[in-house]
Amino acid sequence: MTGIRRLAEALNVSIGTVSRALNGKPDVSEETRKRVMEAAAAMGYVPNQAGRSLRKGTTGVVGFMMQSGSQITGEGDVFFMSVFDGVQAVLARHQLDLVVLLCSSEEDPDAYLQRVVARGFVDALIISATKRHDHRIDYLAERKIPFIALGRSLTDVGHPWLDLDFEGMARTGVDRLVAKGHRRIGAFAPIDDTNLGFVFIDSYREALERHGIAFDPDLIFRSFPNDRGGHEIGERIAAMPPDRRPTGFILTNEMLTVGLYRGLYDCGIRPGADFAIIGRHSTNSQYLNPKLTCFYLSLRDLGIELAESLLATMPGYAEHYPLGVVRRVVPLELIEGDSDQPLSNPPV
Amino acid sequence: MTGIRRLAEALNVSIGTVSRALNGKPDVSEETRKRVMEAAAAMGYVPNQAGRSLRKGTTGVVGFMMQSGSQITGEGDVFFMSVFDGVQAVLARHQLDLVVLLCSSEEDPDAYLQRVVARGFVDALIISATKRHDHRIDYLAERKIPFIALGRSLTDVGHPWLDLDFEGMARTGVDRLVAKGHRRIGAFAPIDDTNLGFVFIDSYREALERHGIAFDPDLIFRSFPNDRGGHEIGERIAAMPPDRRPTGFILTNEMLTVGLYRGLYDCGIRPGADFAIIGRHSTNSQYLNPKLTCFYLSLRDLGIELAESLLATMPGYAEHYPLGVVRRVVPLELIEGDSDQPLSNPPV
């Protein structure tokens, strides 16, 4: 007896229903789909993939390309795992598998992507860490491989993308610190040509100028997006002449916050008392003392939207997700903490 | 001109040398190999994968299967990313790519693995989170798919594995806390049938009994391996009658430590002062106050050994790694901190 027939008998539904449920067709109730998927998993039922691939010309695999390497994620990742969770929840509806494609920071992302595409085991791709100009976007578009970018880029082929609202973080962060009396406001930027750095710094500069504060390049602190980078920024701040130092700081990367707190403490500067910080929410940051004022978004929801927006562009799935080409900036919510107190020790 | 010929001309070496370097043959110096790889990446050179696959019957992809889902890694992962870094460093020598296969915690790992194998895009697998009895091991052995397990299991087909020294952590942890006057020593164990829980608890029990201390099942605290789990353990400890509470604790999972500290603090118990903790090193834990006494190993080195031990069992690679079938318990180093001070507030 074939697996699909056995499943239908066990569940007392038709073979057609099982097939439609397994193939993610819309005319199956969520409850039935769930029962079929669970029973299939329990029975270890594997659709004949080779047959499916030949018929559909697909592999059933979606790749998520992210950068790895000790300078990027070597000390742990607190962002992507939650995003993956959301992506997986959507792909599971269609029996698609998510594989994570780790591009080492020592490797050229363009060459890596070309190799992955040549290996031919992914139907579609999610790319992240988009650069100011990103050749991967041209490459995938030319080859007509469905993809979505997590992050904007000046390279624009009319492709779908989602990005965090770096403009909003810059604006809200600057407005908030200025309202609390700060005039020398520092900011983090990535060390490379990741697009988000440009977007953030442009908006930060505009927000400052709106308050009549001149942009000072010495207040932009670049580092790798990890804990050690945060610690070094703390030390660099402490080493500046007191009248040149920032009195407040905006961080858009969650990996730096714990290190920045520690770096400042180690140099005798107390976050929240001597120095104001607005950062990004993460599991780590929520245990900081004083409590971090931070920008929050649900990373799982971001993953869900990424996957649904990708499927919306893929033949065979688009009908379930009539979203068009999604190009959206996702807003973040400010959670008030105690780390961005008013300026108490004005510089000499 | 073919890519390989262009590479050879650019580097002024023979086509054979380029080919041997790209294919990870041993008769090419490390320096030449590096030059070739860099030039290949810079030129965006992609070997004709379809041709390679047909000739070699391989895909050039190694899969690393890990569990995902918000209860496992949804709040960030501080272990696997560093391991991947080491695995990748080895695979890059042979132009093999690492893909991470995320098995959702809601899915049956056996069914998931069968599906991945059926999709046919990995040459070899690294599996993790091995269970007491693990069907994946039988399955891969039957299908003659090269694999290595990160974690031991009672299911033994003579396959290669690496595992952390949970026995050593139990023994060193108990001996150290007993020497500091503790008799009621709590321990963390996973909530499911992951093998490491059994190994650790057996050794913990033996170590206690060697000191004439009876095993008390109430001192085993089970939870999901995440921050929230650690926080809940802290609350559970605080809710126990003072004379039934543990006075010290051993944690073998790095994801729980920050939560446990916070949970205890929130209930008025001060880690390091009222309560002794020995934990696992991680980026997060190194910023704890008081400094955590913890077990450390290089996760990158663990990844390197995993990959080399896997390649040692694969045709075409084994000759470069004459290691036989590696089955090794990897020791950890104790780093002294201030979190496991002597018992200062003996229970009433």
PDB file of N, CA and C in Angstrom, chain B residues 32-123:
ATOM      1  N   THR B  32      49.552  27.636  -2.010  1.00  0.00           N
ATOM      2  CA  THR B  32      49.011  27.610  -3.370  1.00  0.00           C
ATOM      3  C   THR B  32      47.500  27.421  -3.337  1.00  0.00           C
ATOM      4  N   ARG B  33      47.074  26.482  -2.479  1.00  0.00           N
ATOM      5  CA  ARG B  33      45.652  26.219  -2.364  1.00  0.00           C
ATOM      6  C   ARG B  33      44.901  27.505  -2.023  1.00  0.00           C
ATOM      7  N   LYS B  34      45.477  28.242  -1.073  1.00  0.00           N
ATOM      8  CA  LYS B  34      44.833  29.471  -0.632  1.00  0.00           C
ATOM      9  C   LYS B  34      44.766  30.484  -1.781  1.00  0.00           C
ATOM     10  N   ARG B  35      45.865  30.636  -2.513  1.00  0.00           N
ATOM     11  CA  ARG B  35      45.892  31.562  -3.654  1.00  0.00           C
ATOM     12  C   ARG B  35      44.830  31.191  -4.684  1.00  0.00           C
ATOM     13  N   VAL B  36      44.752  29.883  -4.968  1.00  0.00           N
ATOM     14  CA  VAL B  36      43.795  29.423  -5.978  1.00  0.00           C
ATOM     15  C   VAL B  36      42.363  29.698  -5.511  1.00  0.00           C
ATOM     16  N   MET B  37      42.097  29.357  -4.257  1.00  0.00           N
ATOM     17  CA  MET B  37      40.743  29.548  -3.733  1.00  0.00           C
ATOM     18  C   MET B  37      40.352  31.018  -3.781  1.00  0.00           C
ATOM     19  N   GLU B  38      41.271  31.886  -3.364  1.00  0.00           N
ATOM     20  CA  GLU B  38      40.983  33.318  -3.335  1.00  0.00           C
ATOM     21  C   GLU B  38      40.724  33.846  -4.740  1.00  0.00           C
ATOM     22  N   ALA B  39      41.576  33.415  -5.674  1.00  0.00           N
ATOM     23  CA  ALA B  39      41.410  33.882  -7.052  1.00  0.00           C
ATOM     24  C   ALA B  39      40.101  33.358  -7.631  1.00  0.00           C
ATOM     25  N   ALA B  40      39.785  32.102  -7.307  1.00  0.00           N
ATOM     26  CA  ALA B  40      38.540  31.519  -7.802  1.00  0.00           C
ATOM     27  C   ALA B  40      37.351  32.312  -7.278  1.00  0.00           C
ATOM     28  N   ALA B  41      37.412  32.653  -5.982  1.00  0.00           N
ATOM     29  CA  ALA B  41      36.312  33.416  -5.385  1.00  0.00           C
ATOM     30  C   ALA B  41      36.232  34.801  -6.027  1.00  0.00           C
ATOM     31  N   ALA B  42      37.385  35.431  -6.205  1.00  0.00           N
ATOM     32  CA  ALA B  42      37.410  36.784  -6.758  1.00  0.00           C
ATOM     33  C   ALA B  42      36.851  36.799  -8.183  1.00  0.00           C
ATOM     34  N   MET B  43      37.154  35.741  -8.946  1.00  0.00           N
ATOM     35  CA  MET B  43      36.682  35.663 -10.329  1.00  0.00           C
ATOM     36  C   MET B  43      35.256  35.133 -10.418  1.00  0.00           C
ATOM     37  N   GLY B  44      34.719  34.745  -9.280  1.00  0.00           N
ATOM     38  CA  GLY B  44      33.370  34.168  -9.304  1.00  0.00           C
ATOM     39  C   GLY B  44      33.363  32.834 -10.044  1.00  0.00           C
ATOM     40  N   TYR B  45      34.502  32.123  -9.973  1.00  0.00           N
ATOM     41  CA  TYR B  45      34.604  30.855 -10.699  1.00  0.00           C
ATOM     42  C   TYR B  45      33.748  29.779 -10.026  1.00  0.00           C
ATOM     43  N   VAL B  46      32.894  29.188 -10.785  1.00  0.00           N
ATOM     44  CA  VAL B  46      32.042  28.113 -10.268  1.00  0.00           C
ATOM     45  C   VAL B  46      32.337  26.849 -11.054  1.00  0.00           C
ATOM     46  N   PRO B  47      32.836  25.805 -10.389  1.00  0.00           N
ATOM     47  CA  PRO B  47      33.059  24.566 -11.133  1.00  0.00           C
ATOM     48  C   PRO B  47      31.726  24.078 -11.696  1.00  0.00           C
ATOM     49  N   ASN B  48      31.753  23.441 -12.794  1.00  0.00           N
ATOM     50  CA  ASN B  48      30.526  22.916 -13.395  1.00  0.00           C
ATOM     51  C   ASN B  48      29.962  21.822 -12.503  1.00  0.00           C
ATOM     52  N   GLN B  49      29.050  22.256 -11.662  1.00  0.00           N
ATOM     53  CA  GLN B  49      28.602  21.372 -10.587  1.00  0.00           C
ATOM     54  C   GLN B  49      27.866  20.154 -11.120  1.00  0.00           C
ATOM     55  N   ALA B  50      27.038  20.371 -12.122  1.00  0.00           N
ATOM     56  CA  ALA B  50      26.271  19.246 -12.651  1.00  0.00           C
ATOM     57  C   ALA B  50      27.245  18.178 -13.137  1.00  0.00           C
ATOM     58  N   GLY B  51      28.297  18.622 -13.839  1.00  0.00           N
ATOM     59  CA  GLY B  51      29.310  17.689 -14.314  1.00  0.00           C
ATOM     60  C   GLY B  51      30.002  16.989 -13.159  1.00  0.00           C
ATOM     61  N   ARG B  52      30.390  17.783 -12.175  1.00  0.00           N
ATOM     62  CA  ARG B  52      31.047  17.195 -11.006  1.00  0.00           C
ATOM     63  C   ARG B  52      30.158  16.159 -10.347  1.00  0.00           C
ATOM     64  N   SER B  53      28.881  16.535 -10.141  1.00  0.00           N
ATOM     65  CA  SER B  53      27.974  15.636  -9.433  1.00  0.00           C
ATOM     66  C   SER B  53      27.840  14.325 -10.177  1.00  0.00           C
ATOM     67  N   LEU B  54      27.703  14.422 -11.508  1.00  0.00           N
ATOM     68  CA  LEU B  54      27.533  13.201 -12.288  1.00  0.00           C
ATOM     69  C   LEU B  54      28.774  12.329 -12.188  1.00  0.00           C
ATOM     70  N   ARG B  55      29.938  12.969 -12.327  1.00  0.00           N
ATOM     71  CA  ARG B  55      31.181  12.203 -12.284  1.00  0.00           C
ATOM     72  C   ARG B  55      31.391  11.565 -10.925  1.00  0.00           C
ATOM     73  N   LYS B  56      31.202  12.363  -9.893  1.00  0.00           N
ATOM     74  CA  LYS B  56      31.548  11.901  -8.554  1.00  0.00           C
ATOM     75  C   LYS B  56      30.358  11.312  -7.805  1.00  0.00           C
ATOM     76  N   GLY B  57      29.165  11.475  -8.334  1.00  0.00           N
ATOM     77  CA  GLY B  57      27.986  11.012  -7.612  1.00  0.00           C
ATOM     78  C   GLY B  57      27.787  11.779  -6.322  1.00  0.00           C
ATOM     79  N   THR B  58      28.201  13.045  -6.299  1.00  0.00           N
ATOM     80  CA  THR B  58      28.126  13.816  -5.065  1.00  0.00           C
ATOM     81  C   THR B  58      27.500  15.175  -5.330  1.00  0.00           C
ATOM     82  N   THR B  59      27.118  15.843  -4.250  1.00  0.00           N
ATOM     83  CA  THR B  59      26.488  17.151  -4.390  1.00  0.00           C
ATOM     84  C   THR B  59      27.389  18.267  -3.873  1.00  0.00           C
ATOM     85  N   GLY B  60      28.428  17.919  -3.123  1.00  0.00           N
ATOM     86  CA  GLY B  60      29.306  18.940  -2.569  1.00  0.00           C
ATOM     87  C   GLY B  60      28.712  19.662  -1.367  1.00  0.00           C
ATOM     88  N   VAL B  61      27.660  19.077  -0.795  1.00  0.00           N
ATOM     89  CA  VAL B  61      26.994  19.736   0.330  1.00  0.00           C
ATOM     90  C   VAL B  61      26.976  18.813   1.548  1.00  0.00           C
ATOM     91  N   VAL B  62      27.372  19.366   2.680  1.00  0.00           N
ATOM     92  CA  VAL B  62      27.271  18.655   3.954  1.00  0.00           C
ATOM     93  C   VAL B  62      26.176  19.330   4.766  1.00  0.00           C
ATOM     94  N   GLY B  63      25.271  18.550   5.297  1.00  0.00           N
ATOM     95  CA  GLY B  63      24.183  19.092   6.104  1.00  0.00           C
ATOM     96  C   GLY B  63      24.474  18.974   7.588  1.00  0.00           C
ATOM     97  N   PHE B  64      24.076  19.997   8.343  1.00  0.00           N
ATOM     98  CA  PHE B  64      24.198  19.947   9.808  1.00  0.00           C
ATOM     99  C   PHE B  64      22.780  20.063  10.341  1.00  0.00           C
ATOM    100  N   MET B  65      22.283  18.985  10.900  1.00  0.00           N
ATOM    101  CA  MET B  65      20.897  18.990  11.372  1.00  0.00           C
ATOM    102  C   MET B  65      20.847  19.458  12.819  1.00  0.00           C
ATOM    103  N   MET B  66      20.088  20.524  13.053  1.00  0.00           N
ATOM    104  CA  MET B  66      19.902  20.997  14.426  1.00  0.00           C
ATOM    105  C   MET B  66      18.430  21.278  14.671  1.00  0.00           C
ATOM    106  N   GLN B  67      18.051  21.240  15.930  1.00  0.00           N
ATOM    107  CA  GLN B  67      16.661  21.541  16.264  1.00  0.00           C
ATOM    108  C   GLN B  67      16.460  23.034  16.316  1.00  0.00           C
ATOM    109  N   SER B  68      15.311  23.480  15.833  1.00  0.00           N
ATOM    110  CA  SER B  68      14.980  24.893  15.943  1.00  0.00           C
ATOM    111  C   SER B  68      13.602  25.029  16.575  1.00  0.00           C
ATOM    112  N   GLY B  69      13.135  26.244  16.675  1.00  0.00           N
ATOM    113  CA  GLY B  69      11.856  26.490  17.335  1.00  0.00           C
ATOM    114  C   GLY B  69      12.090  27.357  18.542  1.00  0.00           C
ATOM    115  N   SER B  70      11.046  28.113  18.907  1.00  0.00           N
ATOM    116  CA  SER B  70      11.262  29.143  19.925  1.00  0.00           C
ATOM    117  C   SER B  70      11.674  28.553  21.277  1.00  0.00           C
ATOM    118  N   GLN B  71      11.319  27.289  21.521  1.00  0.00           N
ATOM    119  CA  GLN B  71      11.733  26.731  22.809  1.00  0.00           C
ATOM    120  C   GLN B  71      13.195  26.300  22.814  1.00  0.00           C
ATOM    121  N   ILE B  72      13.756  26.148  21.627  1.00  0.00           N
ATOM    122  CA  ILE B  72      15.137  25.673  21.538  1.00  0.00           C
ATOM    123  C   ILE B  72      16.083  26.836  21.238  1.00  0.00           C
ATOM    124  N   THR B  73      15.847  27.491  20.135  1.00  0.00           N
ATOM    125  CA  THR B  73      16.793  28.513  19.701  1.00  0.00           C
ATOM    126  C   THR B  73      16.102  29.832  19.380  1.00  0.00           C
ATOM    127  N   GLY B  74      14.793  29.891  19.641  1.00  0.00           N
ATOM    128  CA  GLY B  74      14.024  31.058  19.233  1.00  0.00           C
ATOM    129  C   GLY B  74      14.497  32.340  19.878  1.00  0.00           C
ATOM    130  N   GLU B  75      15.218  32.205  20.967  1.00  0.00           N
ATOM    131  CA  GLU B  75      15.705  33.413  21.619  1.00  0.00           C
ATOM    132  C   GLU B  75      17.179  33.637  21.310  1.00  0.00           C
ATOM    133  N   GLY B  76      17.677  32.934  20.315  1.00  0.00           N
ATOM    134  CA  GLY B  76      19.080  33.094  19.949  1.00  0.00           C
ATOM    135  C   GLY B  76      19.861  31.853  20.288  1.00  0.00           C
ATOM    136  N   ASP B  77      20.885  31.625  19.517  1.00  0.00           N
ATOM    137  CA  ASP B  77      21.706  30.451  19.738  1.00  0.00           C
ATOM    138  C   ASP B  77      23.119  30.898  19.998  1.00  0.00           C
ATOM    139  N   VAL B  78      23.740  30.402  21.039  1.00  0.00           N
ATOM    140  CA  VAL B  78      25.103  30.813  21.345  1.00  0.00           C
ATOM    141  C   VAL B  78      26.073  29.637  21.235  1.00  0.00           C
ATOM    142  N   PHE B  79      25.603  28.520  20.757  1.00  0.00           N
ATOM    143  CA  PHE B  79      26.448  27.326  20.677  1.00  0.00           C
ATOM    144  C   PHE B  79      26.776  26.994  19.223  1.00  0.00           C
ATOM    145  N   PHE B  80      25.720  26.753  18.432  1.00  0.00           N
ATOM    146  CA  PHE B  80      25.932  26.164  17.116  1.00  0.00           C
ATOM    147  C   PHE B  80      26.667  27.085  16.147  1.00  0.00           C
ATOM    148  N   MET B  81      26.394  28.388  16.230  1.00  0.00           N
ATOM    149  CA  MET B  81      27.022  29.283  15.271  1.00  0.00           C
ATOM    150  C   MET B  81      28.548  29.188  15.346  1.00  0.00           C
ATOM    151  N   SER B  82      29.075  29.030  16.555  1.00  0.00           N
ATOM    152  CA  SER B  82      30.529  28.907  16.698  1.00  0.00           C
ATOM    153  C   SER B  82      31.013  27.561  16.189  1.00  0.00           C
ATOM    154  N   VAL B  83      30.217  26.518  16.408  1.00  0.00           N
ATOM    155  CA  VAL B  83      30.587  25.195  15.899  1.00  0.00           C
ATOM    156  C   VAL B  83      30.608  25.230  14.364  1.00  0.00           C
ATOM    157  N   PHE B  84      29.588  25.862  13.786  1.00  0.00           N
ATOM    158  CA  PHE B  84      29.512  25.948  12.319  1.00  0.00           C
ATOM    159  C   PHE B  84      30.770  26.588  11.741  1.00  0.00           C
ATOM    160  N   ASP B  85      31.239  27.600  12.447  1.00  0.00           N
ATOM    161  CA  ASP B  85      32.415  28.329  12.016  1.00  0.00           C
ATOM    162  C   ASP B  85      33.600  27.377  11.819  1.00  0.00           C
ATOM    163  N   GLY B  86      33.785  26.468  12.761  1.00  0.00           N
ATOM    164  CA  GLY B  86      34.871  25.493  12.655  1.00  0.00           C
ATOM    165  C   GLY B  86      34.616  24.477  11.551  1.00  0.00           C
ATOM    166  N   VAL B  87      33.372  24.006  11.454  1.00  0.00           N
ATOM    167  CA  VAL B  87      33.025  23.030  10.416  1.00  0.00           C
ATOM    168  C   VAL B  87      33.313  23.643   9.039  1.00  0.00           C
ATOM    169  N   GLN B  88      32.876  24.873   8.871  1.00  0.00           N
ATOM    170  CA  GLN B  88      33.058  25.556   7.588  1.00  0.00           C
ATOM    171  C   GLN B  88      34.524  25.716   7.215  1.00  0.00           C
ATOM    172  N   ALA B  89      35.340  26.003   8.213  1.00  0.00           N
ATOM    173  CA  ALA B  89      36.767  26.208   7.935  1.00  0.00           C
ATOM    174  C   ALA B  89      37.354  24.952   7.297  1.00  0.00           C
ATOM    175  N   VAL B  90      36.922  23.777   7.747  1.00  0.00           N
ATOM    176  CA  VAL B  90      37.430  22.518   7.191  1.00  0.00           C
ATOM    177  C   VAL B  90      36.816  22.250   5.814  1.00  0.00           C
ATOM    178  N   LEU B  91      35.508  22.422   5.700  1.00  0.00           N
ATOM    179  CA  LEU B  91      34.837  22.115   4.434  1.00  0.00           C
ATOM    180  C   LEU B  91      35.352  23.013   3.310  1.00  0.00           C
ATOM    181  N   ALA B  92      35.683  24.261   3.663  1.00  0.00           N
ATOM    182  CA  ALA B  92      36.158  25.205   2.649  1.00  0.00           C
ATOM    183  C   ALA B  92      37.423  24.698   1.970  1.00  0.00           C
ATOM    184  N   ARG B  93      38.248  23.925   2.688  1.00  0.00           N
ATOM    185  CA  ARG B  93      39.464  23.364   2.089  1.00  0.00           C
ATOM    186  C   ARG B  93      39.139  22.501   0.876  1.00  0.00           C
ATOM    187  N   HIS B  94      37.934  21.942   0.863  1.00  0.00           N
ATOM    188  CA  HIS B  94      37.550  20.988  -0.182  1.00  0.00           C
ATOM    189  C   HIS B  94      36.410  21.507  -1.046  1.00  0.00           C
ATOM    190  N   GLN B  95      36.151  22.815  -0.940  1.00  0.00           N
ATOM    191  CA  GLN B  95      35.030  23.405  -1.703  1.00  0.00           C
ATOM    192  C   GLN B  95      33.717  22.693  -1.427  1.00  0.00           C
ATOM    193  N   LEU B  96      33.570  22.245  -0.206  1.00  0.00           N
ATOM    194  CA  LEU B  96      32.281  21.690   0.208  1.00  0.00           C
ATOM    195  C   LEU B  96      31.516  22.793   0.919  1.00  0.00           C
ATOM    196  N   ASP B  97      30.211  22.806   0.750  1.00  0.00           N
ATOM    197  CA  ASP B  97      29.407  23.810   1.437  1.00  0.00           C
ATOM    198  C   ASP B  97      28.643  23.189   2.590  1.00  0.00           C
ATOM    199  N   LEU B  98      28.527  23.987   3.646  1.00  0.00           N
ATOM    200  CA  LEU B  98      27.746  23.572   4.808  1.00  0.00           C
ATOM    201  C   LEU B  98      26.357  24.175   4.700  1.00  0.00           C
ATOM    202  N   VAL B  99      25.326  23.346   4.818  1.00  0.00           N
ATOM    203  CA  VAL B  99      23.987  23.903   4.949  1.00  0.00           C
ATOM    204  C   VAL B  99      23.410  23.435   6.274  1.00  0.00           C
ATOM    205  N   VAL B 100      22.679  24.319   6.899  1.00  0.00           N
ATOM    206  CA  VAL B 100      22.101  24.001   8.195  1.00  0.00           C
ATOM    207  C   VAL B 100      20.669  23.561   7.978  1.00  0.00           C
ATOM    208  N   LEU B 101      20.357  22.380   8.472  1.00  0.00           N
ATOM    209  CA  LEU B 101      19.029  21.798   8.308  1.00  0.00           C
ATOM    210  C   LEU B 101      18.289  21.996   9.617  1.00  0.00           C
ATOM    211  N   LEU B 102      17.323  22.897   9.588  1.00  0.00           N
ATOM    212  CA  LEU B 102      16.622  23.237  10.817  1.00  0.00           C
ATOM    213  C   LEU B 102      15.400  22.341  10.964  1.00  0.00           C
ATOM    214  N   CYS B 103      15.435  21.482  11.951  1.00  0.00           N
ATOM    215  CA  CYS B 103      14.280  20.635  12.229  1.00  0.00           C
ATOM    216  C   CYS B 103      13.465  21.313  13.320  1.00  0.00           C
ATOM    217  N   SER B 104      12.275  21.754  12.965  1.00  0.00           N
ATOM    218  CA  SER B 104      11.429  22.431  13.942  1.00  0.00           C
ATOM    219  C   SER B 104      11.143  21.509  15.113  1.00  0.00           C
ATOM    220  N   SER B 105      11.082  22.098  16.305  1.00  0.00           N
ATOM    221  CA  SER B 105      10.817  21.291  17.498  1.00  0.00           C
ATOM    222  C   SER B 105       9.426  20.672  17.434  1.00  0.00           C
ATOM    223  N   GLU B 106       8.574  21.182  16.523  1.00  0.00           N
ATOM    224  CA  GLU B 106       7.238  20.604  16.404  1.00  0.00           C
ATOM    225  C   GLU B 106       7.224  19.395  15.478  1.00  0.00           C
ATOM    226  N   GLU B 107       8.364  19.127  14.862  1.00  0.00           N
ATOM    227  CA  GLU B 107       8.393  18.038  13.898  1.00  0.00           C
ATOM    228  C   GLU B 107       9.160  16.848  14.469  1.00  0.00           C
ATOM    229  N   ASP B 108       8.813  15.662  14.001  1.00  0.00           N
ATOM    230  CA  ASP B 108       9.511  14.448  14.411  1.00  0.00           C
ATOM    231  C   ASP B 108      10.879  14.410  13.717  1.00  0.00           C
ATOM    232  N   PRO B 109      11.982  14.343  14.489  1.00  0.00           N
ATOM    233  CA  PRO B 109      13.317  14.397  13.880  1.00  0.00           C
ATOM    234  C   PRO B 109      13.554  13.246  12.902  1.00  0.00           C
ATOM    235  N   ASP B 110      12.981  12.080  13.170  1.00  0.00           N
ATOM    236  CA  ASP B 110      13.201  10.939  12.279  1.00  0.00           C
ATOM    237  C   ASP B 110      12.556  11.193  10.920  1.00  0.00           C
ATOM    238  N   ALA B 111      11.306  11.667  10.939  1.00  0.00           N
ATOM    239  CA  ALA B 111      10.609  11.947   9.682  1.00  0.00           C
ATOM    240  C   ALA B 111      11.321  13.062   8.919  1.00  0.00           C
ATOM    241  N   TYR B 112      11.783  14.050   9.665  1.00  0.00           N
ATOM    242  CA  TYR B 112      12.492  15.162   9.025  1.00  0.00           C
ATOM    243  C   TYR B 112      13.745  14.664   8.311  1.00  0.00           C
ATOM    244  N   LEU B 113      14.514  13.854   9.020  1.00  0.00           N
ATOM    245  CA  LEU B 113      15.761  13.355   8.443  1.00  0.00           C
ATOM    246  C   LEU B 113      15.490  12.533   7.182  1.00  0.00           C
ATOM    247  N   GLN B 114      14.460  11.712   7.245  1.00  0.00           N
ATOM    248  CA  GLN B 114      14.119  10.892   6.076  1.00  0.00           C
ATOM    249  C   GLN B 114      13.785  11.776   4.878  1.00  0.00           C
ATOM    250  N   ARG B 115      13.094  12.881   5.158  1.00  0.00           N
ATOM    251  CA  ARG B 115      12.734  13.773   4.066  1.00  0.00           C
ATOM    252  C   ARG B 115      13.989  14.431   3.472  1.00  0.00           C
ATOM    253  N   VAL B 116      14.890  14.867   4.358  1.00  0.00           N
ATOM    254  CA  VAL B 116      16.124  15.499   3.878  1.00  0.00           C
ATOM    255  C   VAL B 116      16.916  14.517   3.018  1.00  0.00           C
ATOM    256  N   VAL B 117      16.996  13.283   3.471  1.00  0.00           N
ATOM    257  CA  VAL B 117      17.747  12.284   2.714  1.00  0.00           C
ATOM    258  C   VAL B 117      17.061  12.049   1.360  1.00  0.00           C
ATOM    259  N   ALA B 118      15.727  11.991   1.385  1.00  0.00           N
ATOM    260  CA  ALA B 118      14.990  11.770   0.135  1.00  0.00           C
ATOM    261  C   ALA B 118      15.209  12.925  -0.843  1.00  0.00           C
ATOM    262  N   ARG B 119      15.355  14.130  -0.329  1.00  0.00           N
ATOM    263  CA  ARG B 119      15.578  15.285  -1.211  1.00  0.00           C
ATOM    264  C   ARG B 119      16.922  15.157  -1.911  1.00  0.00           C
ATOM    265  N   GLY B 120      17.835  14.417  -1.294  1.00  0.00           N
ATOM    266  CA  GLY B 120      19.053  14.017  -1.992  1.00  0.00           C
ATOM    267  C   GLY B 120      20.051  15.110  -2.281  1.00  0.00           C
ATOM    268  N   PHE B 121      20.093  16.167  -1.501  1.00  0.00           N
ATOM    269  CA  PHE B 121      21.069  17.213  -1.828  1.00  0.00           C
ATOM    270  C   PHE B 121      22.255  17.258  -0.874  1.00  0.00           C
ATOM    271  N   VAL B 122      22.322  16.337   0.073  1.00  0.00           N
ATOM    272  CA  VAL B 122      23.513  16.319   0.935  1.00  0.00           C
ATOM    273  C   VAL B 122      24.303  15.033   0.718  1.00  0.00           C
ATOM    274  N   ASP B 123      25.635  15.187   0.720  1.00  0.00           N
ATOM    275  CA  ASP B 123      26.524  14.029   0.601  1.00  0.00           C
ATOM    276  C   ASP B 123      26.727  13.358   1.946  1.00  0.00           C
TER     277      ASP B 123
END
